[in-house]
Coordinates of C-alpha atoms and ligand atoms in Angstrom, one line a residue:
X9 CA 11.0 -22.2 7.6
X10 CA 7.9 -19.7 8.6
X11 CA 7.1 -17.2 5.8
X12 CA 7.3 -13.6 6.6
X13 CA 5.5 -10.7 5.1
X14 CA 7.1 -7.3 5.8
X15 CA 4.2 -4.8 6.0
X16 CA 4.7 -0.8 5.8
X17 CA 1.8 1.3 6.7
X18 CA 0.3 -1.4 8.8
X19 CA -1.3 0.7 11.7
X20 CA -4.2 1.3 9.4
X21 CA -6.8 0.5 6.3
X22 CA -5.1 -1.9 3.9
X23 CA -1.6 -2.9 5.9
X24 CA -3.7 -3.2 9.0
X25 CA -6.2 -5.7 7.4
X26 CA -2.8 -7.9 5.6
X27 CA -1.6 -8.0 9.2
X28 CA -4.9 -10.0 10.3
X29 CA -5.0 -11.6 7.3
X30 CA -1.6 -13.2 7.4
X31 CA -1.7 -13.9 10.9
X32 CA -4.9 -16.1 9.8
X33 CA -2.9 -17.9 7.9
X34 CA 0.0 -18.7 10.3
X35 CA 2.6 -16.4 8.5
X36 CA 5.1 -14.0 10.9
X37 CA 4.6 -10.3 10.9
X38 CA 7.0 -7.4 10.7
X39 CA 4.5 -4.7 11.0
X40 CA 6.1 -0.9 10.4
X41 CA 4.2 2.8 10.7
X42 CA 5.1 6.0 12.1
X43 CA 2.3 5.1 15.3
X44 CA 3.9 3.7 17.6
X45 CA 0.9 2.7 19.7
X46 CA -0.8 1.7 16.8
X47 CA 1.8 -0.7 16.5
X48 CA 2.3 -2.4 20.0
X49 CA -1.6 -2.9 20.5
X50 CA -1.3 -4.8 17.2
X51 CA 1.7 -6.7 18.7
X52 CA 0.0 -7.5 21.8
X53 CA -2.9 -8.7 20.2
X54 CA -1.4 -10.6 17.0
X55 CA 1.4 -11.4 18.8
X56 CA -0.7 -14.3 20.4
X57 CA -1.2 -16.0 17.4
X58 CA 2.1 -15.6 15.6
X59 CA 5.5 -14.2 15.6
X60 CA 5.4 -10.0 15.2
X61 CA 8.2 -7.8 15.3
X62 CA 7.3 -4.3 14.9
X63 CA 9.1 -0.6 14.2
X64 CA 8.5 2.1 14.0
X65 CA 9.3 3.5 10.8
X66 CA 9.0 6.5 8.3
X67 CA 9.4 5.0 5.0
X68 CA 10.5 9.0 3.4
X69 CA 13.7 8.2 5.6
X70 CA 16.2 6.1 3.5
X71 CA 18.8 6.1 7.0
X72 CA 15.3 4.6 8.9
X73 CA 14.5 2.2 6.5
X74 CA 18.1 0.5 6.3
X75 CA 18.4 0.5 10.1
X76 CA 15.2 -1.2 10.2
X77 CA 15.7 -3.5 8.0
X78 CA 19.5 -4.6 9.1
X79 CA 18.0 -4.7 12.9
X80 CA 15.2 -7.5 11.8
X81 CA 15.6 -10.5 14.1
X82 CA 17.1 -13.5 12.6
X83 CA 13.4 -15.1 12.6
X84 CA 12.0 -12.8 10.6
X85 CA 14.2 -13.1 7.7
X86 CA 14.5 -13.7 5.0
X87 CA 11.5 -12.2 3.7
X88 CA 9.1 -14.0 1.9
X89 CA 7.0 -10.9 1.2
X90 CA 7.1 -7.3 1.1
X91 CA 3.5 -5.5 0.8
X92 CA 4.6 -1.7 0.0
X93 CA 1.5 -0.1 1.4
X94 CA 2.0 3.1 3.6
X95 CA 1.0 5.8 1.3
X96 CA -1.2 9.4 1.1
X97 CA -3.4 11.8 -0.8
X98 CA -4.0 15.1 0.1
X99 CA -5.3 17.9 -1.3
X100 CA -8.6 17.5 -3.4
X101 CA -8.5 20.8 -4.8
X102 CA -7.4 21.1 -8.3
X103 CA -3.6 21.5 -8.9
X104 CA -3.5 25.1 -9.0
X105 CA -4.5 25.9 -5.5
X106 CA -2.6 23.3 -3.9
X107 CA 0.5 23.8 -1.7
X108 CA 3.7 23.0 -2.9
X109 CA 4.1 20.9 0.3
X110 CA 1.8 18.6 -0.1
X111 CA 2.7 17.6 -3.9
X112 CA 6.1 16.8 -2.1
X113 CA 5.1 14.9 1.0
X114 CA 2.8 12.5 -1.8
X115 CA 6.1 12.1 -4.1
X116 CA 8.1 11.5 -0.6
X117 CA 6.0 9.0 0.8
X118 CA 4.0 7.1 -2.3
X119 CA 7.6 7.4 -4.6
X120 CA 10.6 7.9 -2.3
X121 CA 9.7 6.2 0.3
X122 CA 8.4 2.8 -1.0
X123 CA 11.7 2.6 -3.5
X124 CA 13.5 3.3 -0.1
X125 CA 11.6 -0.3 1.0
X126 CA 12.1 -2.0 -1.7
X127 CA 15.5 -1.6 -2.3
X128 CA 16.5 -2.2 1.5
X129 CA 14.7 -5.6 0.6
X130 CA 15.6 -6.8 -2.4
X131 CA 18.7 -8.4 -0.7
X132 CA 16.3 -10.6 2.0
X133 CA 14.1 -11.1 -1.2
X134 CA 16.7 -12.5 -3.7
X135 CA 17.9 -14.9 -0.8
X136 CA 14.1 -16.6 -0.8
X137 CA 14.1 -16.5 -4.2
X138 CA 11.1 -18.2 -5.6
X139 CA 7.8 -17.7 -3.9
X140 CA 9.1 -14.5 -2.8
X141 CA 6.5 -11.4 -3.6
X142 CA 6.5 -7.9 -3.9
X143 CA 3.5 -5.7 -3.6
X144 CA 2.5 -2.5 -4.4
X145 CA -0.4 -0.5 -3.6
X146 CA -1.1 1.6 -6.8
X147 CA -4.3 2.9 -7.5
X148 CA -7.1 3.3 -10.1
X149 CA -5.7 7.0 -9.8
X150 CA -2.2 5.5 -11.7
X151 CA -4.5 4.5 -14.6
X152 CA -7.5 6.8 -14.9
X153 CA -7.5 10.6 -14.7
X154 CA -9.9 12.7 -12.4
X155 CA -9.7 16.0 -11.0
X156 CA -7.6 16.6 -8.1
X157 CA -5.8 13.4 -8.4
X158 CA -2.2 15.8 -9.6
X159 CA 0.5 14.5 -7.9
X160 CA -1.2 11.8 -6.1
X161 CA -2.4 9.6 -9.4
X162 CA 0.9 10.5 -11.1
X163 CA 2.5 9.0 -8.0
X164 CA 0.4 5.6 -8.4
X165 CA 1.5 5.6 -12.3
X166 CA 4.7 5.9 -10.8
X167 CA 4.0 2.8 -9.1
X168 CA 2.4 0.7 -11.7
X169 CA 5.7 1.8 -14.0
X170 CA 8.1 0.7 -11.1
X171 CA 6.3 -2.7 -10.6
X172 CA 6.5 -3.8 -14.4
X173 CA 10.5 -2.9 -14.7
X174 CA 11.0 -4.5 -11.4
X175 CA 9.4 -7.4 -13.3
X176 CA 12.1 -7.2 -15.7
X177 CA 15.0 -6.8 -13.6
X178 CA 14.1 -9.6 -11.6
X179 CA 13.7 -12.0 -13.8
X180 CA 14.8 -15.1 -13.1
X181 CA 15.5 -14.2 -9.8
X182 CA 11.9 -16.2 -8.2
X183 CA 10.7 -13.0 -7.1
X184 CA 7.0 -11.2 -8.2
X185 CA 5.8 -8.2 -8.9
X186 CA 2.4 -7.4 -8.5
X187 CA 0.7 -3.7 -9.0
X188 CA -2.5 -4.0 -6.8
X189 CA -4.5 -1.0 -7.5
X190 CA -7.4 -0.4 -6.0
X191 CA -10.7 1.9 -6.6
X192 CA -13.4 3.5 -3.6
X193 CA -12.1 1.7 -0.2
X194 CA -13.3 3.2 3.2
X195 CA -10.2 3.8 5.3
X196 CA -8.5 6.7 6.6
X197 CA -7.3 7.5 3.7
X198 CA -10.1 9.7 3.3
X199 CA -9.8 11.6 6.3
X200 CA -5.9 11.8 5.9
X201 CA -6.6 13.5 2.1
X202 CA -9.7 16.0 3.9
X203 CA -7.1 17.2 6.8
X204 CA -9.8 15.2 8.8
X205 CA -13.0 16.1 7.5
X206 CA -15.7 13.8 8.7
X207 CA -18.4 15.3 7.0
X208 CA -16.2 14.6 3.6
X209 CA -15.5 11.0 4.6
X210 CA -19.2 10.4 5.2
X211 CA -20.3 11.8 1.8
X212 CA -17.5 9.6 -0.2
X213 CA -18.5 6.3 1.9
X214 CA -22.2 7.2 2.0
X215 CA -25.1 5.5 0.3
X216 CA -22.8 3.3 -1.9
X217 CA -20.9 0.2 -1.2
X218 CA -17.1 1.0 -1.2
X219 CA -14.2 -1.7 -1.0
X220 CA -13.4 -2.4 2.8
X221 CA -9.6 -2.9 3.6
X222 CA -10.6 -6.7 4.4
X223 CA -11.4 -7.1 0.6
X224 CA -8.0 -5.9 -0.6
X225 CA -5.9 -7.8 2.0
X226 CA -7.7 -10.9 0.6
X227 CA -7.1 -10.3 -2.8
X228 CA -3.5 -9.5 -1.5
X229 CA -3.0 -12.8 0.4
X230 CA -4.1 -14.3 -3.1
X231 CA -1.4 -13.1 -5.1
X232 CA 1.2 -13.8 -2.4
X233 CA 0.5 -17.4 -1.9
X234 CA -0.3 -18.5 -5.6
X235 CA 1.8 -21.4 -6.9
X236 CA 5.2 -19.7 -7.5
X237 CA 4.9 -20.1 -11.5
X238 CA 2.4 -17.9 -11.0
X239 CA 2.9 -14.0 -11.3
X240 CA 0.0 -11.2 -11.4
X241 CA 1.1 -8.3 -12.9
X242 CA -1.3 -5.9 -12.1
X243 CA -4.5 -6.2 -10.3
X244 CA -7.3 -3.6 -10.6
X245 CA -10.0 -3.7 -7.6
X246 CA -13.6 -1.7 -7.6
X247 CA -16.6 -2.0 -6.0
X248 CA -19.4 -3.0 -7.9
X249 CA -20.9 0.2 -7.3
X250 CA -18.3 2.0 -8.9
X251 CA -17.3 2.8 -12.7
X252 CA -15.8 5.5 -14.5
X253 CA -17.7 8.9 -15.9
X254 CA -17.6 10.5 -19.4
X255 CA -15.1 13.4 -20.5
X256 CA -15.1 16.5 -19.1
X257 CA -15.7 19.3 -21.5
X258 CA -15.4 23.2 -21.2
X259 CA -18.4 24.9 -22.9
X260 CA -19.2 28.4 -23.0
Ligands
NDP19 P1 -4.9 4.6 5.5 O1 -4.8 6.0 5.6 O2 -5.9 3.8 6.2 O3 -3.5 3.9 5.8 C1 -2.3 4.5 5.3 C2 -1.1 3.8 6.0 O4 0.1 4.4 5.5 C3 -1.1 4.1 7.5 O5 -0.9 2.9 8.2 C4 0.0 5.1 7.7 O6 0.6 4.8 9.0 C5 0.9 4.8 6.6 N1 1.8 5.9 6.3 C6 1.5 7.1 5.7 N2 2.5 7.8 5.6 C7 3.6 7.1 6.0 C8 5.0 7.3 6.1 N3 5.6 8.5 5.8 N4 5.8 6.4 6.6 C9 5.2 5.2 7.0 N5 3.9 4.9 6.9 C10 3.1 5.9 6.4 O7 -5.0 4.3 3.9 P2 -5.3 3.0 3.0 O8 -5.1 1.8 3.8 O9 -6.6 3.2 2.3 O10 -4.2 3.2 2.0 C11 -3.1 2.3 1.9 C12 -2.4 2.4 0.5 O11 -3.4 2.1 -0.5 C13 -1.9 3.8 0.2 O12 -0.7 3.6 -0.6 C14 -3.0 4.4 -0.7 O13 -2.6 5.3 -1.6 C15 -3.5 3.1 -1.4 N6 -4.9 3.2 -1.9 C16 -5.9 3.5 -1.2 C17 -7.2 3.5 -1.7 C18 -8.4 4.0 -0.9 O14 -9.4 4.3 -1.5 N7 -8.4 3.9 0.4 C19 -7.5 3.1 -3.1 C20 -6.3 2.8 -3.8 C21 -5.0 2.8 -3.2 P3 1.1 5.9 10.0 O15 0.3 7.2 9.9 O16 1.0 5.3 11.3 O17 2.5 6.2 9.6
8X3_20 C1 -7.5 5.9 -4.0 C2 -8.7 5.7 -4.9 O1 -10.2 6.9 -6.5 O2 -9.5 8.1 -4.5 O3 -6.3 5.6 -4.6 O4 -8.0 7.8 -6.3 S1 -9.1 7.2 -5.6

């Protein structure tokens, strides 16, 4: 039987780079996103080396998700692995100047939305039983505080917390966990969290050597196709160029 990886957010950065990468290595694609033209040029090419089903798909709605995951053609289930990856930051600015807004649409899409995912799966999951994988994209920003992180770290602790009592709960079931989190990766992720300000994009990514998406998809592959004895828990990802900065303290 052909392993299948179920990818949300794969019309960009990380999920755009597991879609290549798992292609590479023969597996079938469900590849979901709200861009729909995103999404068929990745078909059309991808499609030529391996089975992809696509859909489009906003993981904030619960209704969406089911429907998508009940209409998944018979050859692309079960799933073998899930890679929870569609997710946002926005606003930089410090908590109180932020708009209520955009705390929500973080929770809705980085919480809400990938427990919609995973629980739509964890039927197709539990019938592959061992080998079967989950993973989440959490963040540094679940681990290490910094301002303007708010809701968005909080939402990645959220994650990291989610992963280790799936762990639990699944037990015995085949199925792993893993918490990949990730430090400074050049995607659009940037842009997204600057309400598309290049000139902030190019100041993050410049003169340093950030993560690219290809290095997370590889580490990504890694965990899904160790031996299935094997389970990461969580996986913390920087660029060598990156570490972390002493306390902050207010003098007068
Ligand atoms: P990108 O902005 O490049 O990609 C984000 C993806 O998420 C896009 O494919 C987007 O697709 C999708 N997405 C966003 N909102 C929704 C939604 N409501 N429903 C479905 N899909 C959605 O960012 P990255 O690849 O860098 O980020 C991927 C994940 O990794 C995120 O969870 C992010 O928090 C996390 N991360 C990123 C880091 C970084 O520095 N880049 C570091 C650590 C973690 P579309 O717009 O088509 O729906
Ligand atoms: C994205 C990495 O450092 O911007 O999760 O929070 S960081």
């Amino acid at each position: 039987m052909s392993q299948v990886v179920f990818i949300t957010g794969a019309t960009s950065g990380f999920g755009r780079a597991c879609a290549y990468r798992f292609a590479q290595a023969g597996w079938s694609l469900v590849l979901t996103g709200r861009r729909q033209e995103r999404l068929e040029s990745l078909k059309e090419e991808l499609g030529r080396r391996v089975p992809v089903h696509i859909a489009a798909l906003d993981v904030r709605d619960s209704e969406a998700v089911k429907a998508v995951v009940e209409a998944l053609p018979a050859d692309f289930r079960p799933i073998t692995a899930l890679i929870n990856n569609a997710g946002l930051a926005l606003a930089p600015e410090p908590s109180q100047q932020v708009a209520l807004e955009d705390w929500h649409t973080m929770i809705d899409t980085n919480v809400t939305g990938l427990v919609n995912v995973t629980h739509a799966l964890l039927p197709s999951l539990t019938e592959t039983g061992e080998g079967a994988t989950i993973v989440n994209l959490g963040s540094v920003a679940g681990q290490w505080p910094y301002p303007g992180s708010h809701v968005y770290g909080a939402s990645k602790a959220f994650v990291q917390q989610f992963s280790y009592n799936l762990r639990c709960d699944l037990l015995g079931t085949g199925i792993r966990v893993t918490d990949v989190a990730p430090g400074l990766s050049e995607s659009e992720f940037t842009l997204v969290r600057n309400r598309g300000d290049q000139a902030a994009y190019d100041k993050l990514y410049g003169d340093t050597t950030p993560l690219q998406p290809e290095d997370i998809a590889e580490q990504i592959f890694h965990v899904a196709t160790l031996p299935a004895h094997v389970n990461i828990n969580r996986l913390e990802v920087m660029p060598t160029r990156q570490a972390w900065s002493p306390f902050a303290v207010d003098r007068d």
